[in-house]
Coordinates of C-alpha atoms in Angstrom, one line a residue:
X1 CA -7.4 -56.6 -71.5
X2 CA -3.8 -56.9 -70.2
X3 CA -2.9 -59.1 -73.2
X4 CA -4.3 -56.4 -75.6
X5 CA -2.3 -53.7 -73.9
X6 CA 0.8 -55.8 -74.1
X7 CA 0.2 -56.3 -77.8
X8 CA -0.1 -52.5 -78.3
X9 CA 3.2 -52.0 -76.5
X10 CA 4.8 -54.6 -78.7
X11 CA 3.5 -52.9 -81.8
X12 CA 5.0 -49.6 -80.7
X13 CA 8.4 -51.3 -80.0
X14 CA 8.3 -53.0 -83.4
X15 CA 7.9 -49.6 -85.1
X16 CA 10.8 -48.2 -83.0
X17 CA 13.1 -51.0 -83.9
X18 CA 12.5 -51.1 -87.6
X19 CA 10.1 -49.0 -89.7
X20 CA 10.5 -45.6 -87.9
X21 CA 14.2 -45.3 -88.3
X22 CA 14.5 -46.9 -91.7
X23 CA 11.8 -45.0 -93.3
X24 CA 13.1 -41.7 -92.1
X25 CA 16.7 -42.5 -92.9
X26 CA 15.8 -43.2 -96.5
X27 CA 14.5 -39.7 -96.8
X28 CA 16.7 -37.7 -94.5
X29 CA 20.0 -39.1 -95.8
X30 CA 19.4 -38.8 -99.5
X31 CA 22.4 -37.1 -101.2
X32 CA 20.2 -34.4 -102.8
X33 CA 18.6 -33.1 -99.6
X34 CA 18.6 -29.3 -99.6
X35 CA 20.4 -29.0 -96.3
X36 CA 23.4 -31.0 -97.6
X37 CA 26.8 -29.3 -98.0
X38 CA 28.1 -29.8 -101.6
X39 CA 30.4 -32.8 -101.7
X40 CA 33.8 -32.9 -103.3
X41 CA 34.0 -35.4 -106.3
X42 CA 35.9 -38.0 -104.2
X43 CA 33.5 -37.7 -101.3
X44 CA 30.5 -37.9 -103.5
X45 CA 31.8 -41.1 -105.2
X46 CA 32.5 -42.8 -101.9
X47 CA 29.2 -41.7 -100.4
X48 CA 27.3 -43.0 -103.5
X49 CA 29.1 -46.3 -103.1
X50 CA 28.1 -46.4 -99.4
X51 CA 24.4 -45.8 -100.3
X52 CA 24.6 -48.6 -102.9
X53 CA 26.1 -50.9 -100.3
X54 CA 23.3 -50.1 -97.9
X55 CA 20.8 -50.9 -100.6
X56 CA 22.5 -54.2 -101.3
X57 CA 22.5 -55.1 -97.5
X58 CA 26.4 -55.1 -97.4
X59 CA 26.8 -53.0 -94.2
X60 CA 30.5 -53.7 -93.5
X61 CA 31.2 -52.4 -97.0
X62 CA 28.9 -49.5 -96.5
X63 CA 30.8 -48.6 -93.2
X64 CA 34.1 -48.7 -95.1
X65 CA 32.9 -46.4 -97.9
X66 CA 31.2 -44.0 -95.4
X67 CA 34.3 -43.9 -93.3
X68 CA 36.5 -43.1 -96.3
X69 CA 34.0 -40.5 -97.5
X70 CA 34.1 -38.8 -94.1
X71 CA 37.8 -38.7 -94.1
X72 CA 37.8 -37.1 -97.5
X73 CA 35.4 -34.3 -96.3
X74 CA 35.1 -34.4 -92.4
X75 CA 33.1 -31.1 -92.3
X76 CA 30.2 -32.6 -94.2
X77 CA 27.1 -32.8 -92.0
X78 CA 25.5 -35.2 -94.6
X79 CA 28.5 -37.6 -94.4
X80 CA 28.5 -37.5 -90.6
X81 CA 24.8 -38.4 -90.6
X82 CA 25.5 -41.2 -93.2
X83 CA 28.2 -42.6 -90.8
X84 CA 25.7 -42.5 -88.0
X85 CA 23.0 -44.2 -90.0
X86 CA 25.4 -47.1 -90.9
X87 CA 26.4 -47.6 -87.3
X88 CA 22.8 -47.8 -86.3
X89 CA 22.0 -50.2 -89.1
X90 CA 24.9 -52.5 -88.0
X91 CA 23.8 -52.4 -84.4
X92 CA 27.0 -50.7 -83.3
X93 CA 25.2 -48.6 -80.7
X94 CA 28.3 -47.5 -78.7
X95 CA 29.9 -46.1 -81.9
X96 CA 26.5 -44.6 -82.9
X97 CA 26.3 -42.9 -79.5
X98 CA 29.7 -41.4 -79.8
X99 CA 28.9 -40.1 -83.3
X100 CA 25.5 -38.8 -82.3
X101 CA 26.8 -37.0 -79.2
X102 CA 29.6 -35.4 -81.2
X103 CA 27.0 -34.1 -83.9
X104 CA 24.8 -32.8 -81.1
X105 CA 27.7 -30.7 -79.7
X106 CA 28.6 -29.3 -83.2
X107 CA 25.0 -28.8 -84.4
X108 CA 22.7 -28.5 -81.4
X109 CA 20.0 -26.6 -83.4
X110 CA 20.1 -28.7 -86.6
X111 CA 16.8 -30.5 -87.3
X112 CA 18.4 -33.4 -89.1
X113 CA 20.8 -34.1 -86.2
X114 CA 18.1 -33.8 -83.6
X115 CA 16.0 -36.3 -85.7
X116 CA 18.7 -38.8 -86.0
X117 CA 19.6 -38.4 -82.4
X118 CA 16.0 -39.0 -81.5
X119 CA 15.9 -42.2 -83.5
X120 CA 19.0 -43.5 -81.8
X121 CA 17.5 -42.7 -78.4
X122 CA 14.2 -44.4 -79.4
X123 CA 16.2 -47.5 -80.4
X124 CA 17.7 -47.7 -77.0
X125 CA 14.2 -47.2 -75.3
X126 CA 15.1 -43.7 -74.0
X127 CA 11.7 -42.5 -74.9
X128 CA 11.6 -39.3 -72.9
X129 CA 14.8 -38.1 -74.6
X130 CA 13.6 -39.3 -78.0
X131 CA 10.3 -37.4 -77.7
X132 CA 12.1 -34.2 -76.8
X133 CA 14.5 -34.6 -79.8
X134 CA 11.6 -35.2 -82.2
X135 CA 9.6 -32.3 -80.9
X136 CA 12.7 -30.0 -81.4
X137 CA 13.5 -31.4 -84.8
X138 CA 10.1 -30.6 -86.2
X139 CA 10.6 -27.0 -85.1
X140 CA 14.1 -26.5 -86.3
X141 CA 14.3 -28.6 -89.4
X142 CA 13.0 -28.1 -92.9
X143 CA 11.0 -31.2 -93.9
X144 CA 8.9 -32.3 -96.8
X145 CA 5.5 -33.9 -96.1
X146 CA 6.8 -37.4 -96.0
X147 CA 9.6 -36.5 -93.6
X148 CA 7.4 -34.5 -91.4
X149 CA 4.8 -37.3 -91.2
X150 CA 7.5 -39.9 -90.2
X151 CA 8.8 -37.5 -87.5
X152 CA 5.3 -37.0 -86.1
X153 CA 4.7 -40.8 -86.0
X154 CA 8.0 -41.4 -84.3
X155 CA 7.3 -38.6 -81.8
X156 CA 3.9 -40.0 -81.1
X157 CA 5.4 -43.5 -80.5
X158 CA 8.0 -42.2 -78.1
X159 CA 5.5 -40.0 -76.2
X160 CA 3.1 -42.9 -75.8
X161 CA 6.0 -45.2 -74.5
X162 CA 7.1 -42.4 -72.2
X163 CA 3.6 -42.0 -70.8
X164 CA 3.2 -38.5 -72.3
X165 CA -0.3 -38.7 -73.9
X166 CA -0.5 -34.9 -74.2
X167 CA 2.7 -34.9 -76.3
X168 CA 1.4 -37.8 -78.4
X169 CA -1.7 -35.7 -79.1
X170 CA 0.3 -32.8 -80.0
X171 CA 2.4 -34.9 -82.5
X172 CA -0.6 -36.4 -84.2
X173 CA -2.8 -33.3 -84.3
X174 CA -1.8 -32.0 -87.8
X175 CA -2.3 -35.5 -89.4
X176 CA -5.0 -37.1 -87.1
X177 CA -7.6 -37.0 -90.0
X178 CA -5.2 -38.8 -92.5
X179 CA -6.9 -42.1 -93.2
X180 CA -3.5 -43.8 -93.6
X181 CA -3.3 -46.9 -91.5
X182 CA 0.0 -46.0 -89.7
X183 CA -1.7 -42.7 -88.5
X184 CA -5.0 -44.2 -87.5
X185 CA -3.4 -47.0 -85.5
X186 CA -1.6 -44.5 -83.4
X187 CA -4.7 -42.3 -83.1
X188 CA -6.6 -45.4 -81.8
X189 CA -3.9 -46.1 -79.3
X190 CA -3.9 -42.5 -78.1
X191 CA -7.7 -42.6 -77.6
X192 CA -7.4 -45.8 -75.7
X193 CA -4.7 -44.3 -73.5
X194 CA -7.0 -41.5 -72.7
X195 CA -10.0 -43.8 -72.0
X196 CA -11.9 -42.7 -75.1
X197 CA -13.1 -46.1 -76.4
X198 CA -15.6 -44.7 -78.9
X199 CA -12.8 -42.5 -80.6
X200 CA -10.4 -45.5 -80.5
X201 CA -13.0 -47.7 -82.2
X202 CA -13.7 -45.2 -85.0
X203 CA -9.9 -44.8 -85.6
X204 CA -9.2 -48.5 -85.5
X205 CA -12.0 -49.3 -88.0
X206 CA -10.7 -46.6 -90.3
X207 CA -7.3 -48.2 -90.0
X208 CA -8.7 -51.6 -90.7
X209 CA -10.5 -50.3 -93.8
X210 CA -7.2 -49.0 -95.2
X211 CA -4.9 -51.8 -94.1
X212 CA -3.1 -53.8 -96.8
X213 CA -0.5 -55.9 -94.9
X214 CA -1.4 -58.7 -92.5
X215 CA 0.3 -57.1 -89.7
X216 CA -1.7 -53.9 -90.0
X217 CA -4.9 -55.9 -90.3
X218 CA -4.1 -57.9 -87.1
X219 CA -3.1 -54.7 -85.3
X220 CA -6.4 -52.9 -86.2
X221 CA -8.4 -56.0 -85.3
X222 CA -6.8 -56.2 -81.9
X223 CA -7.5 -52.5 -81.2
X224 CA -11.1 -53.0 -82.3
X225 CA -11.5 -55.9 -80.1
X226 CA -10.1 -54.0 -77.2
X227 CA -12.2 -50.9 -77.8
X228 CA -15.4 -53.0 -78.0
X229 CA -14.8 -54.6 -74.6
X230 CA -17.1 -53.4 -71.8
X231 CA -15.9 -50.3 -69.9
X232 CA -13.3 -51.1 -67.3
X233 CA -13.9 -51.4 -63.6
X234 CA -13.9 -47.9 -62.1
X235 CA -11.3 -49.2 -59.6
X236 CA -9.0 -49.9 -62.5
X237 CA -9.6 -46.5 -64.0
X238 CA -8.6 -45.0 -60.7
X239 CA -5.5 -47.1 -60.7
X240 CA -4.5 -45.8 -64.1
X241 CA -5.0 -42.2 -63.1
X242 CA -3.0 -42.8 -60.0
X243 CA -0.2 -44.3 -62.0
X244 CA -0.3 -41.3 -64.4
X245 CA 0.0 -39.0 -61.5
X246 CA 3.2 -40.9 -60.6
X247 CA 4.6 -40.2 -64.0
X248 CA 3.7 -36.6 -63.8
X249 CA 5.7 -36.5 -60.5
X250 CA 8.6 -38.3 -62.0
X251 CA 8.8 -35.6 -64.7
X252 CA 9.1 -33.1 -61.8
X253 CA 11.9 -35.1 -60.3
X254 CA 9.8 -35.9 -57.3
X255 CA 10.8 -39.5 -56.9
X256 CA 9.7 -40.0 -53.3
X257 CA 6.2 -38.6 -54.1
X258 CA 6.0 -40.6 -57.3
X259 CA 6.8 -43.8 -55.5
X260 CA 3.9 -43.3 -53.1
X261 CA 1.6 -42.8 -56.1
X262 CA 3.0 -45.9 -57.8
X263 CA 2.4 -48.0 -54.7
X264 CA -1.2 -46.7 -54.5
X265 CA -1.8 -47.5 -58.2
X266 CA -0.5 -51.1 -57.7
X267 CA -2.6 -51.5 -54.6
X268 CA -5.6 -50.6 -56.7
X269 CA -4.8 -53.4 -59.2
X270 CA -3.0 -51.3 -61.9
X271 CA 0.5 -51.7 -63.2
X272 CA 2.4 -53.6 -65.8
X273 CA 6.1 -54.7 -66.2
X274 CA 7.1 -51.2 -67.4
X275 CA 5.3 -49.5 -64.5
X276 CA 7.0 -51.7 -61.9
X277 CA 10.4 -51.1 -63.4
X278 CA 9.9 -47.2 -63.4
X279 CA 8.8 -47.4 -59.8
X280 CA 11.9 -49.5 -59.0
X281 CA 14.1 -46.6 -60.4
X282 CA 12.1 -44.1 -58.4
X283 CA 12.7 -46.2 -55.2
X284 CA 16.4 -46.5 -56.1
X285 CA 16.9 -42.8 -56.6
X286 CA 15.0 -42.2 -53.2
X287 CA 17.4 -44.6 -51.4
X288 CA 14.7 -47.1 -50.7
X289 CA 16.8 -50.1 -51.8
X290 CA 14.6 -52.9 -50.4
X291 CA 11.5 -51.4 -52.1
X292 CA 13.5 -51.0 -55.3
X293 CA 14.5 -54.7 -55.3
X294 CA 10.9 -55.8 -54.8
X295 CA 9.7 -53.6 -57.6
X296 CA 12.3 -54.7 -60.0
X297 CA 11.5 -58.4 -59.2
X298 CA 7.7 -57.6 -59.6
X299 CA 8.6 -56.1 -63.0
X300 CA 10.4 -59.4 -64.0
X301 CA 7.5 -61.4 -62.8
X302 CA 5.0 -59.4 -64.8
X303 CA 7.2 -59.6 -67.9
X304 CA 7.2 -63.5 -67.6
X305 CA 3.5 -63.1 -68.7
X306 CA 3.6 -59.9 -70.8
X307 CA 6.9 -60.5 -72.7
X308 CA 7.4 -56.8 -73.0
X309 CA 11.1 -56.7 -72.5
X310 CA 13.9 -58.1 -74.7
X311 CA 16.7 -60.3 -73.1
X312 CA 19.2 -57.4 -72.6
X313 CA 16.6 -55.1 -70.9
X314 CA 15.6 -58.0 -68.5
X315 CA 19.3 -58.4 -67.9
X316 CA 19.6 -54.7 -67.0
X317 CA 16.8 -55.0 -64.3
X318 CA 18.5 -58.1 -62.9
X319 CA 21.8 -56.2 -62.7
X320 CA 20.0 -53.4 -60.8
X321 CA 18.8 -56.1 -58.3
X322 CA 22.3 -57.5 -57.9
X323 CA 23.8 -54.1 -57.2
X324 CA 21.1 -53.2 -54.7
X325 CA 21.4 -56.4 -52.8
X326 CA 25.2 -56.4 -52.4
X327 CA 26.4 -55.9 -48.9
X328 CA 29.7 -57.7 -48.9
X329 CA 32.3 -59.4 -51.0
X330 CA 35.9 -60.3 -51.4
X331 CA 38.6 -60.0 -54.1
X332 CA 41.4 -62.6 -54.6
X333 CA 44.2 -61.5 -57.0
X334 CA 47.2 -63.4 -58.2
X335 CA 49.5 -61.2 -60.2
X336 CA 52.6 -62.5 -61.8
X337 CA 55.1 -60.5 -63.8
X338 CA 58.2 -61.5 -65.8
X339 CA 60.5 -58.7 -66.8
X340 CA 63.5 -59.1 -69.0
X341 CA 66.6 -57.1 -68.0
X342 CA 69.6 -56.9 -70.2
X343 CA 72.1 -56.7 -67.2
X344 CA 70.3 -59.0 -64.7
X345 CA 68.7 -61.7 -66.9
X346 CA 65.0 -62.4 -66.2
X347 CA 63.3 -61.3 -63.0
X348 CA 59.9 -62.9 -62.1
X349 CA 57.7 -62.0 -59.2
X350 CA 54.4 -63.4 -57.8
X351 CA 52.5 -61.2 -55.4
X352 CA 49.1 -62.6 -54.3
X353 CA 46.6 -60.5 -52.3
X354 CA 43.1 -60.7 -50.8
X355 CA 40.6 -58.1 -49.8
X356 CA 37.3 -58.5 -47.9
X357 CA 34.8 -55.6 -47.9
X358 CA 31.6 -54.7 -46.2
X359 CA 28.9 -52.4 -47.7
X360 CA 26.5 -51.3 -45.0
X361 CA 22.8 -52.0 -45.7
X362 CA 20.9 -48.9 -47.1
X363 CA 23.8 -46.3 -46.5
X364 CA 26.3 -48.5 -48.4
X365 CA 24.5 -48.0 -51.7
X366 CA 22.5 -44.9 -52.4
X367 CA 21.6 -44.6 -56.0
X368 CA 25.2 -45.2 -57.2
X369 CA 26.9 -43.6 -54.2
X370 CA 28.8 -46.4 -52.5
X371 CA 30.4 -46.6 -49.1
X372 CA 32.6 -49.6 -48.2
X373 CA 34.9 -50.7 -45.4
X374 CA 37.6 -53.2 -46.2
X375 CA 40.6 -55.2 -44.9
X376 CA 43.4 -56.3 -47.1
X377 CA 46.5 -58.4 -47.0
X378 CA 49.2 -59.0 -49.6
X379 CA 52.8 -60.1 -49.9
X380 CA 55.5 -61.6 -52.2
X381 CA 55.1 -65.4 -52.7
X382 CA 57.9 -65.9 -55.2
X383 CA 60.8 -63.7 -56.4
X384 CA 63.0 -65.1 -59.2
X385 CA 65.7 -62.7 -58.2
X386 CA 66.2 -64.3 -54.8
X387 CA 64.8 -61.5 -52.8
X388 CA 63.0 -62.2 -49.5
X389 CA 59.5 -63.8 -49.8
X390 CA 56.8 -65.2 -47.6
X391 CA 55.8 -63.9 -44.1
X392 CA 58.4 -61.1 -43.8
X393 CA 56.8 -59.4 -46.8
X394 CA 53.2 -59.7 -45.6
X395 CA 51.5 -56.3 -45.6
X396 CA 48.0 -55.6 -44.1
X397 CA 45.7 -52.7 -44.3
X398 CA 42.2 -51.5 -43.1
X399 CA 40.3 -48.7 -44.5
X400 CA 37.3 -47.2 -46.1
X401 CA 36.3 -45.9 -49.5
X402 CA 33.5 -43.8 -50.9
X403 CA 32.1 -43.1 -54.3
X404 CA 30.4 -39.7 -54.0
X405 CA 29.0 -39.2 -57.4
X406 CA 26.0 -40.9 -59.0
X407 CA 27.1 -40.9 -62.6
X408 CA 31.0 -40.8 -62.4
X409 CA 33.1 -43.5 -61.0
X410 CA 35.3 -41.4 -58.8
X411 CA 36.5 -43.3 -55.6
X412 CA 38.2 -41.7 -52.6
X413 CA 39.8 -44.0 -50.0
X414 CA 41.8 -43.8 -46.8
X415 CA 43.5 -46.8 -45.3
X416 CA 45.9 -47.6 -42.5
X417 CA 48.8 -49.8 -43.6
X418 CA 49.5 -52.4 -40.8
X419 CA 52.9 -54.0 -40.5
X420 CA 52.4 -57.8 -40.4
X421 CA 55.9 -58.9 -41.7
X422 CA 59.3 -57.7 -40.7
X423 CA 59.7 -56.0 -44.1
X424 CA 56.3 -54.4 -44.3
X425 CA 55.4 -51.0 -42.7
X426 CA 53.0 -48.9 -40.8
X427 CA 51.7 -45.8 -42.7
X428 CA 48.6 -44.0 -43.9
X429 CA 47.7 -44.3 -47.5
X430 CA 45.4 -41.8 -49.2
X431 CA 44.0 -42.9 -52.6
X432 CA 41.9 -41.2 -55.4
X433 CA 40.8 -43.3 -58.4
X434 CA 38.7 -42.6 -61.4
X435 CA 37.6 -45.0 -64.1
X436 CA 35.3 -45.0 -67.1
X437 CA 34.3 -47.9 -69.4
X438 CA 32.0 -49.3 -72.0
X439 CA 31.3 -52.9 -72.8
X440 CA 32.6 -54.4 -69.6
X441 CA 29.4 -56.1 -68.6
X442 CA 27.7 -59.0 -70.3
X443 CA 25.5 -58.4 -73.3
X444 CA 23.3 -61.4 -73.5
X445 CA 21.7 -60.5 -76.9
X446 CA 25.0 -59.8 -78.8
X447 CA 27.6 -62.2 -79.9
X448 CA 30.4 -59.6 -79.7
X449 CA 30.9 -55.9 -78.9
X450 CA 33.4 -53.2 -78.6
X451 CA 34.9 -52.6 -75.1
X452 CA 37.2 -50.1 -73.5
X453 CA 38.3 -49.1 -70.1
X454 CA 40.4 -46.2 -68.7
X455 CA 41.6 -46.1 -65.1
X456 CA 43.7 -43.5 -63.3
X457 CA 44.8 -43.5 -59.7
X458 CA 46.8 -41.2 -57.4
X459 CA 48.2 -42.7 -54.1
X460 CA 50.0 -40.8 -51.3
X461 CA 51.9 -42.4 -48.4
X462 CA 51.7 -40.0 -45.6
X463 CA 54.8 -40.9 -43.4
X464 CA 57.0 -41.7 -46.4
X465 CA 56.0 -38.6 -48.3
X466 CA 55.8 -40.9 -51.4
X467 CA 53.3 -40.5 -54.1
X468 CA 52.5 -42.9 -57.0
X469 CA 50.5 -42.1 -60.1
X470 CA 49.1 -44.9 -62.2
X471 CA 46.8 -45.2 -65.2
X472 CA 45.9 -47.8 -67.8
X473 CA 43.9 -47.7 -71.0
X474 CA 42.5 -50.8 -72.7
X475 CA 40.7 -50.9 -76.0
X476 CA 39.5 -54.0 -77.7
X477 CA 36.6 -56.2 -78.7
X478 CA 34.8 -58.8 -76.6
X479 CA 33.4 -62.1 -77.9
X480 CA 31.0 -64.4 -76.1
X481 CA 32.1 -68.1 -76.2
X482 CA 28.8 -69.9 -76.2
X483 CA 30.3 -73.2 -77.4
X484 CA 31.8 -73.5 -73.9
X485 CA 29.4 -71.3 -71.8
X486 CA 27.1 -68.4 -72.4
X487 CA 28.8 -66.7 -69.4
X488 CA 32.3 -66.9 -70.8
X489 CA 33.9 -64.0 -72.7
X490 CA 37.2 -63.4 -74.3
X491 CA 38.6 -59.8 -74.7
X492 CA 41.6 -59.3 -76.9
X493 CA 42.8 -55.7 -76.4
X494 CA 45.7 -53.2 -76.6
X495 CA 46.8 -51.7 -73.4
X496 CA 48.7 -48.4 -72.6
X497 CA 50.1 -48.2 -69.1
X498 CA 51.7 -45.3 -67.2
X499 CA 53.0 -45.1 -63.7
X500 CA 55.1 -42.6 -61.8
X501 CA 56.7 -43.5 -58.4
X502 CA 58.4 -40.6 -56.6
X503 CA 60.7 -42.9 -54.7
X504 CA 61.7 -45.2 -57.6
X505 CA 65.1 -45.2 -59.2
X506 CA 63.4 -44.8 -62.6
X507 CA 60.4 -42.6 -61.6
X508 CA 58.4 -42.9 -64.8
X509 CA 57.4 -46.1 -66.7
X510 CA 55.3 -46.2 -69.8
X511 CA 54.5 -49.3 -71.8
X512 CA 52.2 -50.4 -74.5
X513 CA 51.2 -53.9 -75.8
X514 CA 48.7 -56.5 -76.7
X515 CA 46.6 -58.4 -74.1
X516 CA 43.8 -60.9 -73.7
X517 CA 41.3 -61.5 -70.9
X518 CA 39.1 -64.5 -70.3
X519 CA 36.2 -63.8 -67.9
X520 CA 33.7 -66.3 -66.5
X521 CA 30.5 -64.8 -64.9
X522 CA 28.7 -66.8 -62.2
X523 CA 26.5 -66.6 -59.1
X524 CA 23.1 -65.5 -60.6
X525 CA 19.4 -66.4 -60.2
X526 CA 16.1 -65.5 -61.8
X527 CA 16.0 -62.1 -60.4
X528 CA 19.7 -61.3 -60.2
X529 CA 22.4 -60.9 -62.8
X530 CA 25.8 -62.6 -62.2
X531 CA 27.2 -61.2 -59.0
X532 CA 30.7 -62.6 -59.4
X533 CA 33.4 -63.4 -62.0
X534 CA 36.8 -65.0 -62.4
X535 CA 39.2 -63.7 -65.0
X536 CA 42.6 -64.4 -66.4
X537 CA 44.4 -61.4 -68.0
X538 CA 47.6 -61.7 -69.9
X539 CA 49.4 -58.7 -71.3
X540 CA 52.8 -58.2 -72.9
X541 CA 54.3 -54.8 -72.1
X542 CA 56.7 -53.1 -74.7
X543 CA 58.6 -50.3 -72.9
X544 CA 58.4 -46.7 -74.0
X545 CA 60.7 -45.6 -71.3
X546 CA 63.9 -47.1 -69.7
X547 CA 62.2 -48.3 -66.5
X548 CA 62.6 -52.1 -66.1
X549 CA 59.1 -52.5 -64.7
X550 CA 57.6 -51.3 -68.0
X551 CA 58.7 -54.4 -69.9
X552 CA 57.8 -58.1 -70.1
X553 CA 55.0 -60.3 -69.5
X554 CA 52.3 -59.7 -66.9
X555 CA 49.5 -62.2 -66.0
X556 CA 46.8 -61.8 -63.3
X557 CA 44.2 -64.2 -62.1
X558 CA 41.3 -62.5 -60.2
X559 CA 38.3 -63.8 -58.4
X560 CA 35.8 -61.0 -57.7
X561 CA 33.1 -62.4 -55.4

């Protein structure tokens, strides 16, 4: 029975990954759709070339034509959707997300935009959001019969995967008597989800009678086999009802109560890999970190038999375990900078530092809110200008930092600077930092991906009355290096760097330049994603201001453990 349920889930995911999106895109993006804004002759020619490139399977060429068409007529909704479709077909999900979010802001009530946004959410397994998008798209769009049918099938798939059988029934209601195999397979799955084996058997037999492809025949046969099995143990029926109550509570944002129902359902013998993962997130949001770790591990154990997750999704659950289990760490950095001065020759400085931090159990990590206490030491090991190095430059500090927001990487910290060397100082340092990024973690199913990071920080030294502002933006592309190790990546990028020091002779320094980062991930196990990495970053700074610190070569070796 579990094997049959797993097969049903796989069939749903297969539709989401392939047929659902492609079938709709072929209809919704056609150049003659009634909603399309008339295209200029140049935009029309470029768009036509993009469609032909898609048909020929040449997606890079299709992206080039679609991009040129959009530049020729940026206000065209049709061309914006064409660009989104190409990104999705190429697997450029980050770019597709940016494009889709921009369209949703500009056209929040457009059925075509809602539909494409839904397919993108569906592709990323965000089934709750996808179901909402499809439901709204059906109401707000003008669709022919084929388009409406595809939207209803996609809505039903997302609703079933999101454990919303009532929505799946609503999606299928107008077409449930259609004998088409695609419809009847979903009707059969819905009946099984609701415990109606008789209705499921009738729908599956109708699907089998109309099936043409081998896959459809196998799907119908599997559903028939499952529907003909003896009625399940009442205890298991109770388990499924209990799990459904848990999902009802999740939709009401009652995570703690949902977690209790999940645990009851598991105790009754119910639950699959997806159920355990959803319970893990409920435990995480409730601050029950130990329970969350156990549930994510149970999800991975169940998936070892069900094979319900792809490699990247398994990696995501392992990353959750790693973050929830972390209570301490240290960072060793070795930055080296060579700056060229026209009047002083070349100045080179090496300033190593080490930090150790402690993250208290339970209160240290609460659903993305992080509290850490740290000690730090750093100094100048080498200075090519002949300035003092070694022990006299040693500076210590002790402090705490807090990340108060769940979804935003804003960090507030306060630390006491402790004089260890004769040239260091005692002071209080207040710091506020913010960062955002995409593509910084491993993607175990992709050979390469776009990546960017932006970081901004404001520091204030209380006794000195000194403040420093610093920011850096990096944009590039990351490649895995499997020939050496599947945990090694290389990240060529362009960096823009800004800093302002209120006590410096040249207060503002701005530079731009190329860089490359090599990163090796390690310290992982079956349940946990890599907890540590070592990286080497080299950047060449081209000054945009006269400040000497904005020029030259900068290299940094970092061990984050």
